[in-house]
DNA sequence: AGCGTGCTTTACGTTAACGTAAATGTAACG
DNA sequence: CGTTACATTTACGTTAACGTAAAGCACGCT
């Protein structure tokens, strides 16, 4: 029988989510995950998997682990509280604004760098003009 | 007469470039700037100002100070060497590719976050439907 | 002489998210 | 019972770019 009540060992978790054991232990120490302890071993439940999914998603959005911890904690306390949901939406909107600002600055920097590159290639082209004759066609 | 042969004190530099004295000393320690030493005081020359401009520009492009130091060093050694210029262009192109990749991932994350936000607002809307009657129009 | 201002050096502190090494434990296999 | 495989805890190390505190010159003014 599947005596594993739908739990995963640390290695299975690592393979499933492409993270290291150190990362999972770190997240537990930071109170982001709460695996069951079987003796000294960790057993990661479905809830842990759900949390880890949210954690990794949050990281993509640029939230710090501490931010994520607080957001998760809010929902652990009362996932059905509408006020909390609204608060979360606000936080997410703020983060979105930051990401879009970052995108805008990145776009500017990219354009600037492209300009610089063009300048540089002009320099090269100038030096590369072979002094065979005068003008240069072909 | 302007006995300052076109040099700036550390404070004047800070005001001109909006950086702290610590930053300028740090850049000197890292061999990014080479101010003249008048006794123990620093005098920043036109060349230093040019370098600092490049440093700050490089930072916008996401280069590390060490990257910048190497690029500057290349030009200090031989600014007219075409091979060096080509090498620099390669580095810049690589960096541009990285920035564009970063932009792409950022765009994806932004879209995802927007989707999440929409989901969240749906939740709110669902809860907010006042149970006055049955359906709800307007 | 005393004071204020601006500059200096030295050197430890900060932050995030793990990496990595060392020593130990334990369960199952043969 | 010895080995192997996987797990655990503890705790110091890493990286970048400065911040910040402490303590002390050096100059000019009064």
mmCIF file of C-alpha atoms (C1' of nucleotides) in Angstrom:
data_model
loop_
_atom_site.group_PDB
_atom_site.id
_atom_site.type_symbol
_atom_site.label_atom_id
_atom_site.label_comp_id
_atom_site.label_asym_id
_atom_site.label_seq_id
_atom_site.Cartn_x
_atom_site.Cartn_y
_atom_site.Cartn_z
ATOM 1 C CA UNK A 1 0.000 0.000 0.000
ATOM 2 C CA UNK A 2 1.057 3.589 -0.393
ATOM 3 C CA UNK A 3 1.924 4.131 3.233
ATOM 4 C CA UNK A 4 3.207 7.532 2.199
ATOM 5 C CA UNK A 5 0.139 9.599 2.918
ATOM 6 C CA UNK A 6 0.874 11.660 -0.136
ATOM 7 C CA UNK A 7 4.091 13.007 1.283
ATOM 8 C CA UNK A 8 7.472 13.419 -0.369
ATOM 9 C CA UNK A 9 10.964 12.991 0.972
ATOM 10 C CA UNK A 10 13.332 15.913 0.710
ATOM 11 C CA UNK A 11 14.967 14.417 -2.363
ATOM 12 C CA UNK A 12 11.686 13.815 -4.096
ATOM 13 C CA UNK A 13 10.783 17.417 -3.423
ATOM 14 C CA UNK A 14 14.091 18.597 -4.845
ATOM 15 C CA UNK A 15 13.575 16.561 -7.986
ATOM 16 C CA UNK A 16 9.997 17.731 -8.336
ATOM 17 C CA UNK A 17 10.773 21.419 -7.953
ATOM 18 C CA UNK A 18 14.375 21.604 -9.065
ATOM 19 C CA UNK A 19 15.718 23.027 -5.836
ATOM 20 C CA UNK A 20 18.456 21.852 -3.463
ATOM 21 C CA UNK A 21 17.939 20.271 -0.053
ATOM 22 C CA UNK A 22 19.635 23.312 1.429
ATOM 23 C CA UNK A 23 16.942 25.481 -0.066
ATOM 24 C CA UNK A 24 14.124 23.443 1.434
ATOM 25 C CA UNK A 25 15.752 23.403 4.862
ATOM 26 C CA UNK A 26 16.374 27.107 4.543
ATOM 27 C CA UNK A 27 12.745 27.761 3.717
ATOM 28 C CA UNK A 28 11.690 25.699 6.694
ATOM 29 C CA UNK A 29 14.026 27.649 8.959
ATOM 30 C CA UNK A 30 12.514 30.845 7.571
ATOM 31 C CA UNK A 31 9.033 29.510 8.295
ATOM 32 C CA UNK A 32 7.969 29.277 4.696
ATOM 33 C CA UNK A 33 7.478 25.519 4.776
ATOM 34 C CA UNK A 34 6.327 23.216 7.574
ATOM 35 C CA UNK A 35 7.122 19.632 6.662
ATOM 36 C CA UNK A 36 6.019 16.860 9.007
ATOM 37 C CA UNK A 37 8.854 15.454 11.071
ATOM 38 C CA UNK A 38 9.056 11.670 11.087
ATOM 39 C CA UNK A 39 11.757 11.277 13.694
ATOM 40 C CA UNK A 40 14.332 13.611 12.273
ATOM 41 C CA UNK A 41 13.327 13.206 8.642
ATOM 42 C CA UNK A 42 11.117 15.636 6.806
ATOM 43 C CA UNK A 43 7.946 14.692 5.001
ATOM 44 C CA UNK A 44 6.573 17.300 2.665
ATOM 45 C CA UNK A 45 2.813 17.321 2.388
ATOM 46 C CA UNK A 46 0.533 18.511 -0.364
ATOM 47 C CA UNK A 47 0.217 21.801 1.499
ATOM 48 C CA UNK A 48 4.003 22.179 1.449
ATOM 49 C CA UNK A 49 4.019 21.592 -2.268
ATOM 50 C CA UNK A 50 1.345 24.234 -2.741
ATOM 51 C CA UNK A 51 3.332 26.656 -0.620
ATOM 52 C CA UNK A 52 6.549 25.963 -2.497
ATOM 53 C CA UNK A 53 4.759 26.622 -5.767
ATOM 54 C CA UNK A 54 3.661 29.983 -4.430
ATOM 55 C CA UNK A 55 7.121 30.712 -3.081
ATOM 56 C CA UNK A 56 8.782 30.089 -6.424
ATOM 57 C CA UNK A 57 6.125 32.112 -8.186
ATOM 58 C CA UNK A 58 6.623 34.944 -5.730
ATOM 59 C CA UNK A 59 10.360 34.888 -6.354
ATOM 60 C CA UNK A 60 9.761 35.312 -10.073
ATOM 61 C CA UNK A 61 7.774 38.390 -9.249
ATOM 62 C CA UNK A 62 10.698 39.758 -7.340
ATOM 63 C CA UNK A 63 9.300 39.406 -3.841
ATOM 64 C CA UNK A 64 11.820 38.737 -1.105
ATOM 65 C CA UNK A 65 11.419 35.581 0.942
ATOM 66 C CA UNK A 66 10.366 37.708 3.875
ATOM 67 C CA UNK A 67 7.635 39.327 1.780
ATOM 68 C CA UNK A 68 6.499 35.903 0.689
ATOM 69 C CA UNK A 69 6.504 34.612 4.233
ATOM 70 C CA UNK A 70 4.196 37.390 5.310
ATOM 71 C CA UNK A 71 1.857 36.860 2.403
ATOM 72 C CA UNK A 72 1.685 33.135 3.072
ATOM 73 C CA UNK A 73 1.199 33.752 6.765
ATOM 74 C CA UNK A 74 -1.740 35.993 6.029
ATOM 75 C CA UNK A 75 -3.440 33.204 4.173
ATOM 76 C CA UNK A 76 -2.582 30.524 6.661
ATOM 77 C CA UNK A 77 -4.288 32.632 9.270
ATOM 78 C CA UNK A 78 -7.445 33.262 7.316
ATOM 79 C CA UNK A 79 -7.548 32.436 3.661
ATOM 80 C CA UNK A 80 -11.158 33.456 3.405
ATOM 81 C CA UNK A 81 -10.745 36.895 4.902
ATOM 82 C CA UNK A 82 -11.649 39.371 2.246
ATOM 83 C CA UNK A 83 -9.734 42.222 3.840
ATOM 84 C CA UNK A 84 -6.559 40.142 3.646
ATOM 85 C CA UNK A 85 -7.231 39.397 0.019
ATOM 86 C CA UNK A 86 -7.644 43.069 -0.721
ATOM 87 C CA UNK A 87 -4.409 43.826 1.102
ATOM 88 C CA UNK A 88 -2.653 41.174 -0.945
ATOM 89 C CA UNK A 89 -4.003 42.650 -4.138
ATOM 90 C CA UNK A 90 -2.638 46.034 -3.123
ATOM 91 C CA UNK A 91 0.781 44.583 -2.476
ATOM 92 C CA UNK A 92 0.709 42.785 -5.791
ATOM 93 C CA UNK A 93 -0.311 45.953 -7.586
ATOM 94 C CA UNK A 94 2.546 47.833 -5.994
ATOM 95 C CA UNK A 95 4.950 45.147 -7.036
ATOM 96 C CA UNK A 96 3.532 45.235 -10.548
ATOM 97 C CA UNK A 97 4.108 48.979 -10.693
ATOM 98 C CA UNK A 98 7.715 48.435 -9.616
ATOM 99 C CA UNK A 99 8.192 45.780 -12.253
ATOM 100 C CA UNK A 100 6.817 48.034 -14.935
ATOM 101 C CA UNK A 101 9.038 50.882 -13.800
ATOM 102 C CA UNK A 102 11.990 48.532 -13.908
ATOM 103 C CA UNK A 103 10.945 47.479 -17.381
ATOM 104 C CA UNK A 104 10.783 51.074 -18.512
ATOM 105 C CA UNK A 105 14.272 51.826 -17.194
ATOM 106 C CA UNK A 106 15.566 48.633 -18.732
ATOM 107 C CA UNK A 107 14.115 49.672 -22.075
ATOM 108 C CA UNK A 108 15.844 53.024 -21.840
ATOM 109 C CA UNK A 109 19.135 51.399 -20.959
ATOM 110 C CA UNK A 110 18.769 48.966 -23.846
ATOM 111 C CA UNK A 111 18.124 51.764 -26.284
ATOM 112 C CA UNK A 112 21.099 53.694 -24.944
ATOM 113 C CA UNK A 113 23.352 50.689 -25.215
ATOM 114 C CA UNK A 114 22.182 50.091 -28.772
ATOM 115 C CA UNK A 115 23.040 53.675 -29.596
ATOM 116 C CA UNK A 116 26.479 53.246 -28.078
ATOM 117 C CA UNK A 117 26.958 50.092 -30.107
ATOM 118 C CA UNK A 118 26.062 51.880 -33.282
ATOM 119 C CA UNK A 119 28.570 54.588 -32.431
ATOM 120 C CA UNK A 120 31.227 51.971 -31.862
ATOM 121 C CA UNK A 121 30.546 50.279 -35.163
ATOM 122 C CA UNK A 122 30.849 53.599 -36.922
ATOM 123 C CA UNK A 123 34.307 53.947 -35.445
ATOM 124 C CA UNK A 124 35.265 50.533 -36.720
ATOM 125 C CA UNK A 125 33.851 51.247 -40.125
ATOM 126 C CA UNK A 126 35.845 54.464 -40.321
ATOM 127 C CA UNK A 127 39.075 52.693 -39.466
ATOM 128 C CA UNK A 128 38.286 49.839 -41.768
ATOM 129 C CA UNK A 129 37.964 52.001 -44.860
ATOM 130 C CA UNK A 130 40.872 50.657 -46.885
ATOM 131 C CA UNK A 131 42.992 53.508 -48.196
ATOM 132 C CA UNK A 132 43.402 51.742 -51.552
ATOM 133 C CA UNK A 133 42.090 54.610 -53.608
ATOM 134 C CA UNK A 134 39.805 57.399 -52.528
ATOM 135 C CA UNK A 135 36.114 56.641 -52.222
ATOM 136 C CA UNK A 136 35.018 53.106 -51.591
ATOM 137 C CA UNK A 137 32.206 51.340 -53.363
ATOM 138 C CA UNK A 138 31.675 47.603 -52.910
ATOM 139 C CA UNK B 1 43.082 83.419 -11.945
ATOM 140 C CA UNK B 2 41.603 79.975 -11.766
ATOM 141 C CA UNK B 3 44.557 78.374 -10.054
ATOM 142 C CA UNK B 4 42.564 75.127 -10.122
ATOM 143 C CA UNK B 5 43.883 73.611 -13.317
ATOM 144 C CA UNK B 6 40.419 72.437 -14.125
ATOM 145 C CA UNK B 7 40.266 70.073 -11.178
ATOM 146 C CA UNK B 8 37.479 69.495 -8.691
ATOM 147 C CA UNK B 9 37.539 68.761 -4.987
ATOM 148 C CA UNK B 10 35.847 65.637 -3.770
ATOM 149 C CA UNK B 11 32.798 67.619 -2.720
ATOM 150 C CA UNK B 12 32.506 69.374 -6.032
ATOM 151 C CA UNK B 13 32.657 66.002 -7.726
ATOM 152 C CA UNK B 14 29.941 64.671 -5.465
ATOM 153 C CA UNK B 15 27.706 67.611 -6.234
ATOM 154 C CA UNK B 16 28.397 67.370 -9.946
ATOM 155 C CA UNK B 17 27.679 63.655 -10.230
ATOM 156 C CA UNK B 18 25.354 63.074 -7.308
ATOM 157 C CA UNK B 19 27.505 60.492 -5.579
ATOM 158 C CA UNK B 20 28.942 60.303 -2.078
ATOM 159 C CA UNK B 21 32.572 60.856 -1.091
ATOM 160 C CA UNK B 22 32.639 57.235 -0.007
ATOM 161 C CA UNK B 23 31.778 56.206 -3.540
ATOM 162 C CA UNK B 24 34.577 58.237 -5.083
ATOM 163 C CA UNK B 25 37.123 56.907 -2.612
ATOM 164 C CA UNK B 26 35.816 53.426 -3.217
ATOM 165 C CA UNK B 27 36.224 53.810 -6.972
ATOM 166 C CA UNK B 28 39.747 55.061 -6.462
ATOM 167 C CA UNK B 29 40.547 52.080 -4.256
ATOM 168 C CA UNK B 30 39.154 49.828 -6.975
ATOM 169 C CA UNK B 31 41.330 51.580 -9.541
ATOM 170 C CA UNK B 32 38.485 53.089 -11.480
ATOM 171 C CA UNK B 33 39.544 56.663 -10.780
ATOM 172 C CA UNK B 34 42.999 58.209 -10.352
ATOM 173 C CA UNK B 35 42.663 61.666 -8.835
ATOM 174 C CA UNK B 36 45.779 63.754 -8.353
ATOM 175 C CA UNK B 37 46.963 63.869 -4.765
ATOM 176 C CA UNK B 38 47.713 67.342 -3.454
ATOM 177 C CA UNK B 39 49.228 66.375 -0.152
ATOM 178 C CA UNK B 40 46.517 64.110 1.133
ATOM 179 C CA UNK B 41 43.651 65.787 -0.727
ATOM 180 C CA UNK B 42 42.228 64.503 -3.965
ATOM 181 C CA UNK B 43 41.919 66.594 -7.095
ATOM 182 C CA UNK B 44 39.725 65.149 -9.782
ATOM 183 C CA UNK B 45 40.792 65.984 -13.291
ATOM 184 C CA UNK B 46 38.846 66.179 -16.519
ATOM 185 C CA UNK B 47 39.943 62.624 -17.240
ATOM 186 C CA UNK B 48 38.463 61.503 -13.933
ATOM 187 C CA UNK B 49 35.205 63.176 -14.805
ATOM 188 C CA UNK B 50 35.166 61.412 -18.151
ATOM 189 C CA UNK B 51 35.865 58.101 -16.450
ATOM 190 C CA UNK B 52 33.166 58.646 -13.860
ATOM 191 C CA UNK B 53 30.685 59.390 -16.622
ATOM 192 C CA UNK B 54 31.572 56.087 -18.235
ATOM 193 C CA UNK B 55 31.403 54.280 -14.908
ATOM 194 C CA UNK B 56 27.904 55.516 -14.167
ATOM 195 C CA UNK B 57 26.814 54.723 -17.688
ATOM 196 C CA UNK B 58 28.248 51.240 -17.369
ATOM 197 C CA UNK B 59 26.360 50.709 -14.136
ATOM 198 C CA UNK B 60 23.106 51.551 -15.873
ATOM 199 C CA UNK B 61 23.904 48.841 -18.352
ATOM 200 C CA UNK B 62 24.309 46.387 -15.534
ATOM 201 C CA UNK B 63 28.058 45.959 -15.709
ATOM 202 C CA UNK B 64 29.787 45.232 -12.430
ATOM 203 C CA UNK B 65 32.469 47.634 -11.269
ATOM 204 C CA UNK B 66 35.056 44.998 -12.031
ATOM 205 C CA UNK B 67 33.776 44.693 -15.596
ATOM 206 C CA UNK B 68 33.923 48.440 -15.926
ATOM 207 C CA UNK B 69 37.423 48.578 -14.514
ATOM 208 C CA UNK B 70 38.627 46.141 -17.141
ATOM 209 C CA UNK B 71 36.935 48.015 -19.948
ATOM 210 C CA UNK B 72 38.403 51.306 -18.806
ATOM 211 C CA UNK B 73 41.811 49.707 -18.369
ATOM 212 C CA UNK B 74 41.696 48.470 -21.936
ATOM 213 C CA UNK B 75 41.208 51.991 -23.190
ATOM 214 C CA UNK B 76 43.744 53.548 -20.880
ATOM 215 C CA UNK B 77 46.272 51.152 -22.332
ATOM 216 C CA UNK B 78 45.476 51.810 -25.948
ATOM 217 C CA UNK B 79 42.361 53.692 -26.854
ATOM 218 C CA UNK B 80 43.185 53.543 -30.521
ATOM 219 C CA UNK B 81 43.683 49.801 -30.727
ATOM 220 C CA UNK B 82 41.073 48.480 -33.043
ATOM 221 C CA UNK B 83 41.214 44.954 -31.655
ATOM 222 C CA UNK B 84 40.344 46.298 -28.230
ATOM 223 C CA UNK B 85 37.453 48.228 -29.658
ATOM 224 C CA UNK B 86 36.134 45.093 -31.326
ATOM 225 C CA UNK B 87 36.494 43.195 -28.066
ATOM 226 C CA UNK B 88 34.569 45.916 -26.290
ATOM 227 C CA UNK B 89 31.831 45.759 -28.867
ATOM 228 C CA UNK B 90 31.559 42.018 -28.334
ATOM 229 C CA UNK B 91 31.241 42.485 -24.586
ATOM 230 C CA UNK B 92 28.621 45.159 -25.094
ATOM 231 C CA UNK B 93 26.684 42.930 -27.467
ATOM 232 C CA UNK B 94 26.730 40.112 -24.936
ATOM 233 C CA UNK B 95 25.508 42.441 -22.270
ATOM 234 C CA UNK B 96 22.776 43.676 -24.601
ATOM 235 C CA UNK B 97 21.658 40.103 -25.207
ATOM 236 C CA UNK B 98 21.503 39.538 -21.453
ATOM 237 C CA UNK B 99 19.486 42.688 -20.980
ATOM 238 C CA UNK B 100 17.054 41.667 -23.668
ATOM 239 C CA UNK B 101 16.695 38.214 -22.149
ATOM 240 C CA UNK B 102 16.075 39.826 -18.798
ATOM 241 C CA UNK B 103 13.487 42.053 -20.422
ATOM 242 C CA UNK B 104 11.741 39.068 -21.943
ATOM 243 C CA UNK B 105 11.572 37.238 -18.613
ATOM 244 C CA UNK B 106 10.379 40.404 -16.934
ATOM 245 C CA UNK B 107 7.627 40.735 -19.502
ATOM 246 C CA UNK B 108 6.531 37.172 -18.858
ATOM 247 C CA UNK B 109 6.507 37.731 -15.130
ATOM 248 C CA UNK B 110 4.520 40.928 -15.559
ATOM 249 C CA UNK B 111 1.937 39.169 -17.669
ATOM 250 C CA UNK B 112 1.698 36.361 -15.138
ATOM 251 C CA UNK B 113 1.300 38.773 -12.283
ATOM 252 C CA UNK B 114 -1.418 40.616 -14.183
ATOM 253 C CA UNK B 115 -3.214 37.340 -14.698
ATOM 254 C CA UNK B 116 -2.946 36.573 -10.997
ATOM 255 C CA UNK B 117 -4.313 39.997 -10.205
ATOM 256 C CA UNK B 118 -7.282 39.457 -12.462
ATOM 257 C CA UNK B 119 -7.934 36.156 -10.727
ATOM 258 C CA UNK B 120 -7.828 37.869 -7.385
ATOM 259 C CA UNK B 121 -10.236 40.557 -8.434
ATOM 260 C CA UNK B 122 -12.634 37.896 -9.632
ATOM 261 C CA UNK B 123 -12.568 36.413 -6.159
ATOM 262 C CA UNK B 124 -13.363 39.773 -4.655
ATOM 263 C CA UNK B 125 -16.135 40.388 -7.140
ATOM 264 C CA UNK B 126 -17.659 37.010 -6.322
ATOM 265 C CA UNK B 127 -17.663 37.742 -2.608
ATOM 266 C CA UNK B 128 -18.946 41.219 -3.176
ATOM 267 C CA UNK B 129 -22.061 40.078 -4.988
ATOM 268 C CA UNK B 130 -24.702 41.177 -2.505
ATOM 269 C CA UNK B 131 -27.131 38.330 -1.838
ATOM 270 C CA UNK B 132 -30.087 40.716 -2.041
ATOM 271 C CA UNK B 133 -31.910 38.822 -4.768
ATOM 272 C CA UNK B 134 -30.628 36.301 -7.279
ATOM 273 C CA UNK B 135 -28.936 37.569 -10.402
ATOM 274 C CA UNK B 136 -27.241 40.925 -10.395
ATOM 275 C CA UNK B 137 -27.343 43.470 -13.190
ATOM 276 C CA UNK B 138 -25.855 46.938 -12.712
ATOM 277 C "C1'" DA C 1 44.985 79.736 21.192
ATOM 278 C "C1'" DG C 2 40.759 77.950 20.046
ATOM 279 C "C1'" DC C 3 37.206 76.711 16.805
ATOM 280 C "C1'" DG C 4 34.797 75.171 12.791
ATOM 281 C "C1'" DT C 5 35.022 73.027 8.352
ATOM 282 C "C1'" DG C 6 36.402 69.860 5.222
ATOM 283 C "C1'" DC C 7 39.216 66.285 4.232
ATOM 284 C "C1'" DT C 8 41.640 61.999 5.426
ATOM 285 C "C1'" DT C 9 42.458 56.851 6.793
ATOM 286 C "C1'" DT C 10 41.056 52.561 8.905
ATOM 287 C "C1'" DA C 11 38.141 49.124 9.415
ATOM 288 C "C1'" DC C 12 33.985 46.832 10.743
ATOM 289 C "C1'" DG C 13 28.885 46.482 9.283
ATOM 290 C "C1'" DT C 14 25.093 45.496 5.940
ATOM 291 C "C1'" DT C 15 21.903 42.442 3.015
ATOM 292 C "C1'" DA C 16 19.852 38.148 0.700
ATOM 293 C "C1'" DA C 17 19.706 33.623 -0.261
ATOM 294 C "C1'" DC C 18 21.633 30.157 -0.073
ATOM 295 C "C1'" DG C 19 26.689 27.188 -0.684
ATOM 296 C "C1'" DT C 20 29.619 24.240 1.513
ATOM 297 C "C1'" DA C 21 32.191 21.691 4.813
ATOM 298 C "C1'" DA C 22 32.304 18.771 8.911
ATOM 299 C "C1'" DA C 23 30.650 15.535 11.908
ATOM 300 C "C1'" DT C 24 26.988 12.480 12.953
ATOM 301 C "C1'" DG C 25 22.795 9.376 12.490
ATOM 302 C "C1'" DT C 26 20.150 5.523 10.849
ATOM 303 C "C1'" DA C 27 17.788 2.271 7.999
ATOM 304 C "C1'" DA C 28 18.168 -1.334 4.875
ATOM 305 C "C1'" DC C 29 20.949 -4.657 2.293
ATOM 306 C "C1'" DG C 30 23.857 -8.586 1.957
ATOM 307 C "C1'" DC D 1 28.147 -6.520 11.353
ATOM 308 C "C1'" DG D 2 30.036 -3.583 7.793
ATOM 309 C "C1'" DT D 3 28.948 -0.772 4.065
ATOM 310 C "C1'" DT D 4 26.169 2.154 1.354
ATOM 311 C "C1'" DA D 5 22.874 5.677 0.689
ATOM 312 C "C1'" DC D 6 20.480 9.313 2.245
ATOM 313 C "C1'" DA D 7 19.438 12.291 5.903
ATOM 314 C "C1'" DT D 8 20.424 15.629 9.710
ATOM 315 C "C1'" DT D 9 22.475 19.685 12.463
ATOM 316 C "C1'" DT D 10 25.770 23.360 13.036
ATOM 317 C "C1'" DA D 11 27.991 27.011 11.559
ATOM 318 C "C1'" DC D 12 31.156 29.663 8.832
ATOM 319 C "C1'" DG D 13 31.670 31.469 3.853
ATOM 320 C "C1'" DT D 14 30.174 34.128 -0.287
ATOM 321 C "C1'" DT D 15 29.213 38.507 -3.137
ATOM 322 C "C1'" DA D 16 28.709 43.602 -4.379
ATOM 323 C "C1'" DA D 17 28.831 48.132 -3.470
ATOM 324 C "C1'" DC D 18 29.060 50.898 -0.642
ATOM 325 C "C1'" DG D 19 27.387 52.836 4.672
ATOM 326 C "C1'" DT D 20 28.997 54.326 8.824
ATOM 327 C "C1'" DA D 21 31.554 55.124 12.902
ATOM 328 C "C1'" DA D 22 35.893 56.564 14.994
ATOM 329 C "C1'" DA D 23 39.725 59.365 15.279
ATOM 330 C "C1'" DG D 24 42.745 62.584 13.543
ATOM 331 C "C1'" DC D 25 45.136 66.238 10.183
ATOM 332 C "C1'" DA D 26 45.264 71.030 8.137
ATOM 333 C "C1'" DC D 27 43.839 75.504 7.182
ATOM 334 C "C1'" DG D 28 41.819 79.861 7.944
ATOM 335 C "C1'" DC D 29 39.411 83.029 10.933
ATOM 336 C "C1'" DT D 30 38.862 85.466 15.181
#
